[in-house]
Coordinates of C-alpha atoms and ligand atoms in Angstrom, one line a residue:
X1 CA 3.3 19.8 19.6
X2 CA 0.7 20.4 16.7
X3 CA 1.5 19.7 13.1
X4 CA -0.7 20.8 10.3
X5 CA 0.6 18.1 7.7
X6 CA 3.5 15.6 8.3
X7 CA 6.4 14.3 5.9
X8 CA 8.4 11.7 6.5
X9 CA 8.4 8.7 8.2
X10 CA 12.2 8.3 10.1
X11 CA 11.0 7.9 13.9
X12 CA 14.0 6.4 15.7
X13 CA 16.3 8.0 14.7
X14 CA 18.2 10.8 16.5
X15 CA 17.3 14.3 15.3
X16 CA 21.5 14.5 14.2
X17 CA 20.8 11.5 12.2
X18 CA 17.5 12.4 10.7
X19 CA 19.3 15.9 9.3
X20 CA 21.9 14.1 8.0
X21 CA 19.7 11.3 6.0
X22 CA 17.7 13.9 4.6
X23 CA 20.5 16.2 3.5
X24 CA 21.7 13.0 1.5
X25 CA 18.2 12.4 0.1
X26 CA 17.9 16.0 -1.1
X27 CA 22.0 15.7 -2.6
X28 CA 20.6 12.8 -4.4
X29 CA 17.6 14.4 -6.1
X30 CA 20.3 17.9 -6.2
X31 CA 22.7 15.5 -8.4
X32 CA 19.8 14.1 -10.4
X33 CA 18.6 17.4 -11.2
X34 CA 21.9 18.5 -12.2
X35 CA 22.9 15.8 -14.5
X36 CA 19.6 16.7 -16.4
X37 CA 20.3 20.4 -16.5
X38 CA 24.1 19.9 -17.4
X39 CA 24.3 22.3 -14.7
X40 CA 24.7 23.1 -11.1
X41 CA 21.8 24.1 -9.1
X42 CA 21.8 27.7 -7.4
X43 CA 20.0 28.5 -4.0
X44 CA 19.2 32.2 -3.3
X45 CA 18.2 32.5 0.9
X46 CA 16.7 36.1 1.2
X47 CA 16.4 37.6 4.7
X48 CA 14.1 40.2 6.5
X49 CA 13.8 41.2 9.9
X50 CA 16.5 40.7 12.9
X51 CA 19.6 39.3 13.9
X52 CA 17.5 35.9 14.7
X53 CA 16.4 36.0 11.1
X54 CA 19.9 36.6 9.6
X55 CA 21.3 33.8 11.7
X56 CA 19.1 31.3 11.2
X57 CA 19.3 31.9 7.2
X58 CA 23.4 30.8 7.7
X59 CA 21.6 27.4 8.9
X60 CA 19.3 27.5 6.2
X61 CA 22.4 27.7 3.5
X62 CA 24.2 25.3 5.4
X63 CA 21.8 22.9 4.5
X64 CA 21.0 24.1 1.0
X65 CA 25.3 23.8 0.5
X66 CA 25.4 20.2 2.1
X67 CA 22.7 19.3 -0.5
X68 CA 24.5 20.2 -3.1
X69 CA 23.0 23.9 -4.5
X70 CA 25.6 26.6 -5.3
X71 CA 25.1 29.7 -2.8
X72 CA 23.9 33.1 -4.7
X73 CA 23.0 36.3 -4.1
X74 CA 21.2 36.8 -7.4
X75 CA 17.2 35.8 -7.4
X76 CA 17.4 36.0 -11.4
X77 CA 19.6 33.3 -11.3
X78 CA 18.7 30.9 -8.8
X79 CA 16.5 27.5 -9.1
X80 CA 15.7 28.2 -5.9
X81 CA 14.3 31.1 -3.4
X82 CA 13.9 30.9 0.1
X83 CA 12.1 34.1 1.5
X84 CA 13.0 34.3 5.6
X85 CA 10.5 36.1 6.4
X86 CA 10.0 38.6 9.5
X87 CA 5.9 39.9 10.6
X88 CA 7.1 42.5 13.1
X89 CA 5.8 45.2 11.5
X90 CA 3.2 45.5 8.6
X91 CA 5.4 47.0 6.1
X92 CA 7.9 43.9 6.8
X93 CA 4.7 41.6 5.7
X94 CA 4.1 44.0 2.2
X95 CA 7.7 43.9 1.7
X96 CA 7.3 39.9 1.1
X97 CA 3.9 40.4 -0.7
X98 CA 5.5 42.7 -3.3
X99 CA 7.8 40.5 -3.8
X100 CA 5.9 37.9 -4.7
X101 CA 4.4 39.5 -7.2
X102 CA 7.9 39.4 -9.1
X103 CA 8.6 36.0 -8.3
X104 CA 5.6 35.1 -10.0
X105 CA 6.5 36.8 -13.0
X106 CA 10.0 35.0 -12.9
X107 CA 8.2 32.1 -12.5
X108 CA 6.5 32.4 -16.0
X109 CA 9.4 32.4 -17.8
X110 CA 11.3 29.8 -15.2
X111 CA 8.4 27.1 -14.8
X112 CA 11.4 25.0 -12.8
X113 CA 11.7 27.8 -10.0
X114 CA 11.0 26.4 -6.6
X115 CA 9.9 29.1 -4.1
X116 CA 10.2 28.5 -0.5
X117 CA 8.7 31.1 2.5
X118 CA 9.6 30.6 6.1
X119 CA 10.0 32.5 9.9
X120 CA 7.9 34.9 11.3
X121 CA 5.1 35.5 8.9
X122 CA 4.7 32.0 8.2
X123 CA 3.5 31.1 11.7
X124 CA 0.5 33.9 11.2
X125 CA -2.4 31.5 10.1
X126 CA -4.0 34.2 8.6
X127 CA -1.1 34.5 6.7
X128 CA -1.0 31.1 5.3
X129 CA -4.0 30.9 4.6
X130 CA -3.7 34.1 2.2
X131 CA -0.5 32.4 0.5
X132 CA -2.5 29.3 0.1
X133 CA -5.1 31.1 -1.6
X134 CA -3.6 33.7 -3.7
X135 CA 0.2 33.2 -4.2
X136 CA 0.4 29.7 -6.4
X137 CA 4.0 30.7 -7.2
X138 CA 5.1 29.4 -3.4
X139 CA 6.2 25.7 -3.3
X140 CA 7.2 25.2 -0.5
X141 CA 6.3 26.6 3.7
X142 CA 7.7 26.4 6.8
X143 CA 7.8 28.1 10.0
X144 CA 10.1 28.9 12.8
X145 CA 9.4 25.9 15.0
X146 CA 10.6 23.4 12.5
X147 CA 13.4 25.0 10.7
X148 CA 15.3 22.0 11.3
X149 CA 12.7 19.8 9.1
X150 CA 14.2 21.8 6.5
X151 CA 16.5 19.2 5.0
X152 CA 13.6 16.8 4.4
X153 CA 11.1 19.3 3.3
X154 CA 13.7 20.2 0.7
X155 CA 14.1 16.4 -0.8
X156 CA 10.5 16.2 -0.4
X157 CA 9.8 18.8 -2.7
X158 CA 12.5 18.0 -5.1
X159 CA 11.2 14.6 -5.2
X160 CA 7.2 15.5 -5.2
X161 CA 7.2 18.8 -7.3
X162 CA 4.2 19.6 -5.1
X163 CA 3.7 22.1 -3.0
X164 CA 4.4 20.9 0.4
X165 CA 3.6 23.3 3.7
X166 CA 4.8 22.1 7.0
X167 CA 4.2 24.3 10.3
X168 CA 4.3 23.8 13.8
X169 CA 2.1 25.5 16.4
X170 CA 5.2 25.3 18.9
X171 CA 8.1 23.5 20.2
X172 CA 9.9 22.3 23.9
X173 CA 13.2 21.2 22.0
X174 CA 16.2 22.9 20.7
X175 CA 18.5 21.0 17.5
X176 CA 21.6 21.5 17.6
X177 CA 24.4 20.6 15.2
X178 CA 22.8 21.5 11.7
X179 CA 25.0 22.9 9.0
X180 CA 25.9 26.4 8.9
X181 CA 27.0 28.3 6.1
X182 CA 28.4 32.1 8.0
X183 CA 28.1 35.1 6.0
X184 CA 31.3 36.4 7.5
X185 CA 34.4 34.1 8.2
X186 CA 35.9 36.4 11.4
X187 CA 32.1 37.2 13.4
X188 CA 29.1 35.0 13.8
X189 CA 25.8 35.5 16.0
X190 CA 25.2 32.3 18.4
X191 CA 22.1 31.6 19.7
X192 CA 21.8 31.7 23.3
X193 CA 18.4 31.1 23.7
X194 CA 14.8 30.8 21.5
X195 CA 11.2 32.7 22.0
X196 CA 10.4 35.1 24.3
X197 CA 7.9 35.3 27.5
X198 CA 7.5 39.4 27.7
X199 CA 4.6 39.8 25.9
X200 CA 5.0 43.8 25.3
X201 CA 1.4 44.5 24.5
X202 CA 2.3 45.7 21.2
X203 CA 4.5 42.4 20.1
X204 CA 4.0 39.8 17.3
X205 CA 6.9 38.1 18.4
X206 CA 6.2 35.8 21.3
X207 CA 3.0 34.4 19.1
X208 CA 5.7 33.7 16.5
X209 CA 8.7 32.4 18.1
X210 CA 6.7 30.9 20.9
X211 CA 7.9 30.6 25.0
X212 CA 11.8 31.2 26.4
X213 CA 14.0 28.2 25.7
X214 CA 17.5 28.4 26.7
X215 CA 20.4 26.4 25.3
X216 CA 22.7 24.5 27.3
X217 CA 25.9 26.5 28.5
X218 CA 28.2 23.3 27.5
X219 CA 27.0 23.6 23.6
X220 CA 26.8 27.2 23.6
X221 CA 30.3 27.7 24.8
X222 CA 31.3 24.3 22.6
X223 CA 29.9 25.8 19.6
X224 CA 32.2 29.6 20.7
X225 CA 35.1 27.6 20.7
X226 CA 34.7 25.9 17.6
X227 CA 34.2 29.0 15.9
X228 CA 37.4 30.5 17.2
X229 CA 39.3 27.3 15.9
X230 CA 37.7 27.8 12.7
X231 CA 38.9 32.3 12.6
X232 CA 36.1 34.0 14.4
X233 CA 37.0 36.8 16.4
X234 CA 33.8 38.4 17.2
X235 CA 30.8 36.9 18.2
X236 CA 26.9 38.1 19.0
X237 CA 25.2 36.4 21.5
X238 CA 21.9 36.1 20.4
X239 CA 18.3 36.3 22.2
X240 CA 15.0 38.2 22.5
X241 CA 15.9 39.3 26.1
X242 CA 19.4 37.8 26.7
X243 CA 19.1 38.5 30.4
X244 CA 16.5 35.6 30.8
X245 CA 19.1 33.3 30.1
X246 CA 19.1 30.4 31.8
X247 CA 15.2 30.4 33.5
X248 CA 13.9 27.7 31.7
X249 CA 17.4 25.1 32.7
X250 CA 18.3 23.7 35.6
X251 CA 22.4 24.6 35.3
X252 CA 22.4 27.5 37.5
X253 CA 24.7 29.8 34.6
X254 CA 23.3 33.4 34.4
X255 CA 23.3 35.4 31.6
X256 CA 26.4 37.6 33.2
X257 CA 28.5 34.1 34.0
X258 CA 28.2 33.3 30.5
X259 CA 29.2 36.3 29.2
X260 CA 32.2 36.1 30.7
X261 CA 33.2 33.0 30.1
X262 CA 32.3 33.7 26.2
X263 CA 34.9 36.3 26.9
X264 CA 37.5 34.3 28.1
X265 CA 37.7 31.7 25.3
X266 CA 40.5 31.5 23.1
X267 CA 40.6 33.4 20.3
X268 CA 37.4 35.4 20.6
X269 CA 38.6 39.2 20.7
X270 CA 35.6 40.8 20.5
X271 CA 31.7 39.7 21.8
X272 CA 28.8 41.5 21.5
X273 CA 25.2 41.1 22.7
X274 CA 21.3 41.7 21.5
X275 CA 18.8 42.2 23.0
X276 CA 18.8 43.3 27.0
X277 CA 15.7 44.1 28.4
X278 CA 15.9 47.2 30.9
X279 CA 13.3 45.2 33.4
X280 CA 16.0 42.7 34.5
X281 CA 19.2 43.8 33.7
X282 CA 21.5 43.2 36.5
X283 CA 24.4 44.9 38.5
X284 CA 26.1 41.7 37.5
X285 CA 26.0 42.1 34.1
X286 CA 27.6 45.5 34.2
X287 CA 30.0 44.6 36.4
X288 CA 31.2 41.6 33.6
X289 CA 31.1 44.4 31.0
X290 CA 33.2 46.9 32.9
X291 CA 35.5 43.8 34.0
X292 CA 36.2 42.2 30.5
X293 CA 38.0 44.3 27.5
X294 CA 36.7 42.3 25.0
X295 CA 32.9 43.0 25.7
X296 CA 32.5 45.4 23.4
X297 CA 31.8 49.4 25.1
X298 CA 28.4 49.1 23.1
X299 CA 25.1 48.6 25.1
X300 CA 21.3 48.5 23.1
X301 CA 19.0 49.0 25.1
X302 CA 15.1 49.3 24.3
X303 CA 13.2 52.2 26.0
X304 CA 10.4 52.3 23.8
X305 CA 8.9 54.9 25.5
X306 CA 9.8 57.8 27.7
X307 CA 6.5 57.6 29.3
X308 CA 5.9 55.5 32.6
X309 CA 2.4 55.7 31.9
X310 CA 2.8 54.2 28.3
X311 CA 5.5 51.8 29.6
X312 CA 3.0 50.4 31.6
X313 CA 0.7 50.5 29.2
X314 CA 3.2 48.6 27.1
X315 CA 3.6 46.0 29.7
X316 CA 7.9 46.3 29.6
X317 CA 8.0 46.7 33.8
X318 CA 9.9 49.6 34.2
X319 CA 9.6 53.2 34.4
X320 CA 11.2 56.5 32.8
X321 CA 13.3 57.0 36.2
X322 CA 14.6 53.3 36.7
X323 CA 15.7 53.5 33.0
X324 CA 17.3 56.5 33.4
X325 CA 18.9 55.6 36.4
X326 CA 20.2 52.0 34.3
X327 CA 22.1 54.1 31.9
X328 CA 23.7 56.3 35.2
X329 CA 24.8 52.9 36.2
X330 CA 26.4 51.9 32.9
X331 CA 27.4 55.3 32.3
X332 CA 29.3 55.0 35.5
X333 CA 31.1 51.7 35.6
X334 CA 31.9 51.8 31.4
X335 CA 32.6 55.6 30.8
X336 CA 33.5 54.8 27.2
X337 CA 30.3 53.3 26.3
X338 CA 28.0 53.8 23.6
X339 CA 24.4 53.4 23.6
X340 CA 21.6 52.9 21.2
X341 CA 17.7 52.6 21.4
X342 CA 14.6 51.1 20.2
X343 CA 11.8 53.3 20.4
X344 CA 8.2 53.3 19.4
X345 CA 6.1 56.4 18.3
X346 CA 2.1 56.8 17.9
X347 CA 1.5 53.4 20.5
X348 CA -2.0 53.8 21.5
X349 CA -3.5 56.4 23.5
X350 CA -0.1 58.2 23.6
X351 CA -0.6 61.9 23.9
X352 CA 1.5 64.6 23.2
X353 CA 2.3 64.9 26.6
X354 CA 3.5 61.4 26.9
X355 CA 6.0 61.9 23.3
X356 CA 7.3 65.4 24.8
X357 CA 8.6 62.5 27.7
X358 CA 10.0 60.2 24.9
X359 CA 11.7 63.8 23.3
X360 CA 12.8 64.5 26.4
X361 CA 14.5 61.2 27.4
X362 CA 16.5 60.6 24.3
X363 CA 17.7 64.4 25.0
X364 CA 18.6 63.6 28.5
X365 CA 20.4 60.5 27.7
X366 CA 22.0 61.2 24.4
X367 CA 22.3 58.0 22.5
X368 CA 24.7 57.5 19.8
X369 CA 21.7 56.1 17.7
X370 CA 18.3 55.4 18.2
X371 CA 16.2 52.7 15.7
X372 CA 13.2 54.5 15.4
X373 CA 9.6 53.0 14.4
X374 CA 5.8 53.9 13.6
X375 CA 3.7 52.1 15.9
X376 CA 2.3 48.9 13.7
X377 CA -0.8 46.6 14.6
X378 CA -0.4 43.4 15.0
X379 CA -3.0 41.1 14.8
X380 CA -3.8 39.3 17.9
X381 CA -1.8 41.6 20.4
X382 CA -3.5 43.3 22.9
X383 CA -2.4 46.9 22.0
X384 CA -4.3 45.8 18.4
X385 CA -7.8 45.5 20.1
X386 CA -7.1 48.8 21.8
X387 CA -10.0 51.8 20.5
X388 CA -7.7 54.5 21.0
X389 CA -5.5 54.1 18.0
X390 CA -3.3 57.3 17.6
X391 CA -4.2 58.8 14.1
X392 CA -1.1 58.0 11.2
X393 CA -0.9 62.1 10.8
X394 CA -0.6 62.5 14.0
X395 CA 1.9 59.9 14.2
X396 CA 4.3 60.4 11.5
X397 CA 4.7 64.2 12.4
X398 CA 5.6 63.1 15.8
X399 CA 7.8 60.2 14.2
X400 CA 9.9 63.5 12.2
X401 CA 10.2 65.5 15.1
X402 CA 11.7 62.5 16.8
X403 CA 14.3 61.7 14.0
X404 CA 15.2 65.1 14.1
X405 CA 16.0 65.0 18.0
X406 CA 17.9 61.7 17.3
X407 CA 20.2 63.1 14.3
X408 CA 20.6 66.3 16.8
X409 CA 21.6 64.0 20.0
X410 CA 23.2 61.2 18.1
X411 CA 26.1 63.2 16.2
X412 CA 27.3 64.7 18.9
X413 CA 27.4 61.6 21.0
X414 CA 28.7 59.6 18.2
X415 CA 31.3 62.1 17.5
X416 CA 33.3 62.4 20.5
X417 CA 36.2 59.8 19.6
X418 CA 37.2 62.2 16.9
X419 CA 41.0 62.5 16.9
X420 CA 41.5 59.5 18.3
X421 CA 43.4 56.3 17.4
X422 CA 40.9 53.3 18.6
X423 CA 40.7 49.4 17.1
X424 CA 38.7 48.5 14.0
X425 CA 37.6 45.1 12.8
X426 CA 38.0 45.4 9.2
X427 CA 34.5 43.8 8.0
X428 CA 34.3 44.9 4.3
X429 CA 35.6 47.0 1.1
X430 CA 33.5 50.2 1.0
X431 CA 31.4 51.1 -1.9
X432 CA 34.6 53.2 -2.7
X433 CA 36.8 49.8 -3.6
X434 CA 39.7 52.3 -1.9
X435 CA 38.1 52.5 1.5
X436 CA 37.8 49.5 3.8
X437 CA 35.0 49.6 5.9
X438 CA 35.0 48.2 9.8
X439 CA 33.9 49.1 13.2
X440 CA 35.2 50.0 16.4
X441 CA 34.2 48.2 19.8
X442 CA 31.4 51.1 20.2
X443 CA 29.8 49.7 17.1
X444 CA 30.4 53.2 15.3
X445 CA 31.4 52.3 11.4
X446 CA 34.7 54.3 10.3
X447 CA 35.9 54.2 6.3
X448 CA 39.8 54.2 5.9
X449 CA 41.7 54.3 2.6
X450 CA 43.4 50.0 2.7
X451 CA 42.8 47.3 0.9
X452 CA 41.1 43.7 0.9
X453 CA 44.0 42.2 2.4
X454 CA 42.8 44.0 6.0
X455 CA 39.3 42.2 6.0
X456 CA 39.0 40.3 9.3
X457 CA 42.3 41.6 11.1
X458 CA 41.8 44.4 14.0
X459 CA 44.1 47.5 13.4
X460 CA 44.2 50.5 15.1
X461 CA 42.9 53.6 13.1
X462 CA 43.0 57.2 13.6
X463 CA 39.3 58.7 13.7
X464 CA 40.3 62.0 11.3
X465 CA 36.6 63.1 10.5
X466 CA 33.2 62.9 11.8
X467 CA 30.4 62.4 9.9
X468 CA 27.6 62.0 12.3
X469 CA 27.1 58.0 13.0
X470 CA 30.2 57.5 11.2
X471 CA 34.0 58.6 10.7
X472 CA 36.7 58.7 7.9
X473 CA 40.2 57.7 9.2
X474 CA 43.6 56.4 8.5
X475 CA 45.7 53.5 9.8
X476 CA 47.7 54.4 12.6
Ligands
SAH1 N1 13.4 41.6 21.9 C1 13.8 42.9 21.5 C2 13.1 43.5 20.3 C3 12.7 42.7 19.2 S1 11.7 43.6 18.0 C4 13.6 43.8 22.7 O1 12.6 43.6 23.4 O2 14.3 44.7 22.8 C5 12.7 45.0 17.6 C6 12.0 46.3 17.9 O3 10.9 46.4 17.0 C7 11.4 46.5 19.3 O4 12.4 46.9 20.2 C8 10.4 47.6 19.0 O5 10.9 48.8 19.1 C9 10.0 47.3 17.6 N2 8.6 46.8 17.5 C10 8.2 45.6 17.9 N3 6.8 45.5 17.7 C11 6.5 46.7 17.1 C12 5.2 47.2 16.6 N4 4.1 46.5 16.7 N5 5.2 48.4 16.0 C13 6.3 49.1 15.9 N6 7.5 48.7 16.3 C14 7.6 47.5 16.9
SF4_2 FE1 8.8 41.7 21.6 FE2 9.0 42.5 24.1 FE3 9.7 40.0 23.5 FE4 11.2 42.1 22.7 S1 10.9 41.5 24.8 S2 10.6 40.3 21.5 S3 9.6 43.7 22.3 S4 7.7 40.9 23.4
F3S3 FE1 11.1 39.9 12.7 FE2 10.9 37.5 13.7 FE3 13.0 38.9 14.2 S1 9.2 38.9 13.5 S2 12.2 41.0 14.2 S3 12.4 38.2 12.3 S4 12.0 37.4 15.6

């Protein structure tokens, strides 16, 4: 693997050992800083873009807590931003430059700031090189491959008070065991595997989280039970297309087998899954879902398109009718499940004809919910270099008319538990401090009148109102 610019000199040691003797080199500089300032040091993590992101920023305050910085949500307050960045889209990118812009202005008036950027956008040369030139304010850079060089990045820039960017063009190796600080203490994502090999032709994210690694089944399944003993009760088993598991080892466990033994551990009432990809989803997998309770009845599954000819066009290896005929299958063996999409509008050279087919399949399959998004161009995939670039009017007035046939389709799937009594995880205290806020296995959020005492137990609640994609209820 490529390096731009290397740090630290600890070969021979193992990569457990090397996290942990940087974590105590950046506690000591964290402890020297803090005597100075007669205070304790604050960390702010910020987080964009998916469920990978949002997991691997728990990692990211695990270290920043082991070193000694006090956790906040606050960016006025802290000595210390981290920006996890996500490029999947172009507005994701502005988001972070706009942002900068502020930072800099804090920075005036807080010359001690230290501002950090890493994942997605930071493996984009062209984006690095833009930071480098225009955006002084940033300290410190890292990418996705190297996360785990965070630790001695961090003491390394305590110590220096230079800027210090370290980024890897890829990586073969997975490390495991680095601290964790979860945002919830009863549900946590866990990796499954890293990358992806699809290439979708309209995709930044294979350039950015490079190829398909799986972990190990032994410290996946280690690292469930572990977080059953420690309260968990659901997790989210986590992946680009979770039904690669297992491709790149030699152990023989399939996506489904793990699943199911996920399932089975102690503890864990509830699991949850992201992201199946329709081209190799197997009979096996909904056989595990229909066979185990505690999958939850909640499938997402991507379309994209409604078009074969933009599917292919797409590269995803599958067509409108073997999609449709997936959810028949689902539909069939998990009566009770819901289902959300992904899909893309205004991808190059799609014609009206082909969005009357995407209209026409989120009609004929009714999804509870549907994430909906403007084709972006991403520099360096093949849909980018394509001349026939569908014009933004064009787009977005296709984009409305397909939010407006989601909102039509999606409350009345989403609605048809009303009037019943069905489990909720209790997750958080609504905006309303007298509604507690949770979801039931379909993923469908419902608001009860309770109180804080509820948070992390599963109760039974009567679905009393309908609100589209979510309900009001009481506690049966
Ligand atoms: N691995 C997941 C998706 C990860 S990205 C999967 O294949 O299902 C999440 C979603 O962002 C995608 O499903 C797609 O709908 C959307 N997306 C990805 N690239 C995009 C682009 N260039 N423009 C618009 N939407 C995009
Ligand atoms: Fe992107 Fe396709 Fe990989 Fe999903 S499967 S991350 S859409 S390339
Ligand atoms: Fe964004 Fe990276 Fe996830 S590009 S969607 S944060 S994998």
């Amino acid at each position: 693997m490529l390096r731009t610019e290397d740090t630290n000199e600890t070969s021979g040691l193992s990569p457990d050992e090397r996290t942990r003797l940087a974590i105590e080199q950046a506690a000591t500089e964290v402890r020297a800083l803090t005597a100075i300032k007669g205070r304790k040091l604050k960390s702010a993590v910020v987080t964009f873009g998916c469920q990978m992101n949002a997991r691997d920023s728990e990692k990211l305050r695990g270290i920043l807590e082991s070193a000694g910085f006090i956790d906040t949500d606050s960016e006025e307050e802290a000595d210390f931003i981290l920006y996890n960045t996500c490029t999947v889209r172009e507005n994701a990118d502005q988001h972070v430059y706009g942002r900068l812009g502020i930072l800099t202005g804090l920075k005036k008036k807080r010359p001690d700031l230290i501002v950090g950027l890493c994942g997605c956008m930071m493996q984009e040369p062209h984006v690095v090189a833009k930071i480098r030139k225009s955006y002084p304010v940033v300290d410190l850079i890292f990418g996705t491959h190297n996360l785990f060089t965070f630790p001695e990045l961090l003491a390394k820039i305590l110590r220096e008070k230079k800027r210090v960017i370290e980024l890897w063009d890829g990586t073969d190796s997975i490390v495991e065991n680095l601290p964790v600080k979860r945002k919830y203490a009863f549900k946590s994502g866990v990796n499954i595997m890293f990358g992806c090999n699809n290439f979708c032709s309209y995709c930044i994210v294979p350039y950015v989280r490079g190829r398909e690694r799986s972990r190990l089944d032994t410290d996946i399944l280690a690292e469930v039970r572990a977080l059953a003993a420690d309260g968990v009760k659901e997790i989210m088993l986590l992946g680009q297309n979770v039904n690669s598991y297992g491709k790149t080892l030699s152990q023989g466990t399939s996506f489904p087998q793990l699943l199911a033994k996920v399932a089975e551990t102690d503890g864990i009432e509830r699991v949850r899954f992201m992201t199946s990809h329709p081209k190799d989803l197997s009979d096996e997998l909904i056989d595990v879902i229909a066979s185990h309770e505690k999958i939850c009845r909640h499938f997402h599954l991507p379309v994209q398109s409604g078009s074969t000819r933009i599917l292919g066009m797409m590269n995803r290896h599958y067509t409108r009718e073997t999609y449709l005929s997936l959810i028949e299958k689902i539909r069939a063996a998990v009566p009770e499940i819901s289902l959300t999409t992904d899909i893309i509008v205004g991808f190059p050279g799609e014609t009206e004809g082909d969005f009357q087919d995407t209209l026409s399949l989120v009609r004929e399959v009714g999804f509870d919910s549907a994430f909906t998004f403007l084709y972006s161009k991403r520099t360096g995939t093949p849909a980018a270099e394509r001349e026939d670039q569908v014009p933004p009017d064009v787009a977005h007035e296709r984009f409305e008319r397909l939010l407006a046939a989601v909102k039509e389709t999606g409350e009345a799937a989403s609605s048809r538990f009303l009037g019943r009594v069905m489990d909720v995880l209790v997750e958080e205290q609504n905006k309303d401090p007298r509604l507690m806020s949770g979801r039931i296995s379909q993923n469908i959020t419902v608001h009860f009148p309770g109180d804080k005492s509820l948070i992390g137990s599963i109760r039974p609640v009567h679905l009393t109102e309908s609100k589209g994609f979510y309900y009001f209820g009481e506690l049966a």
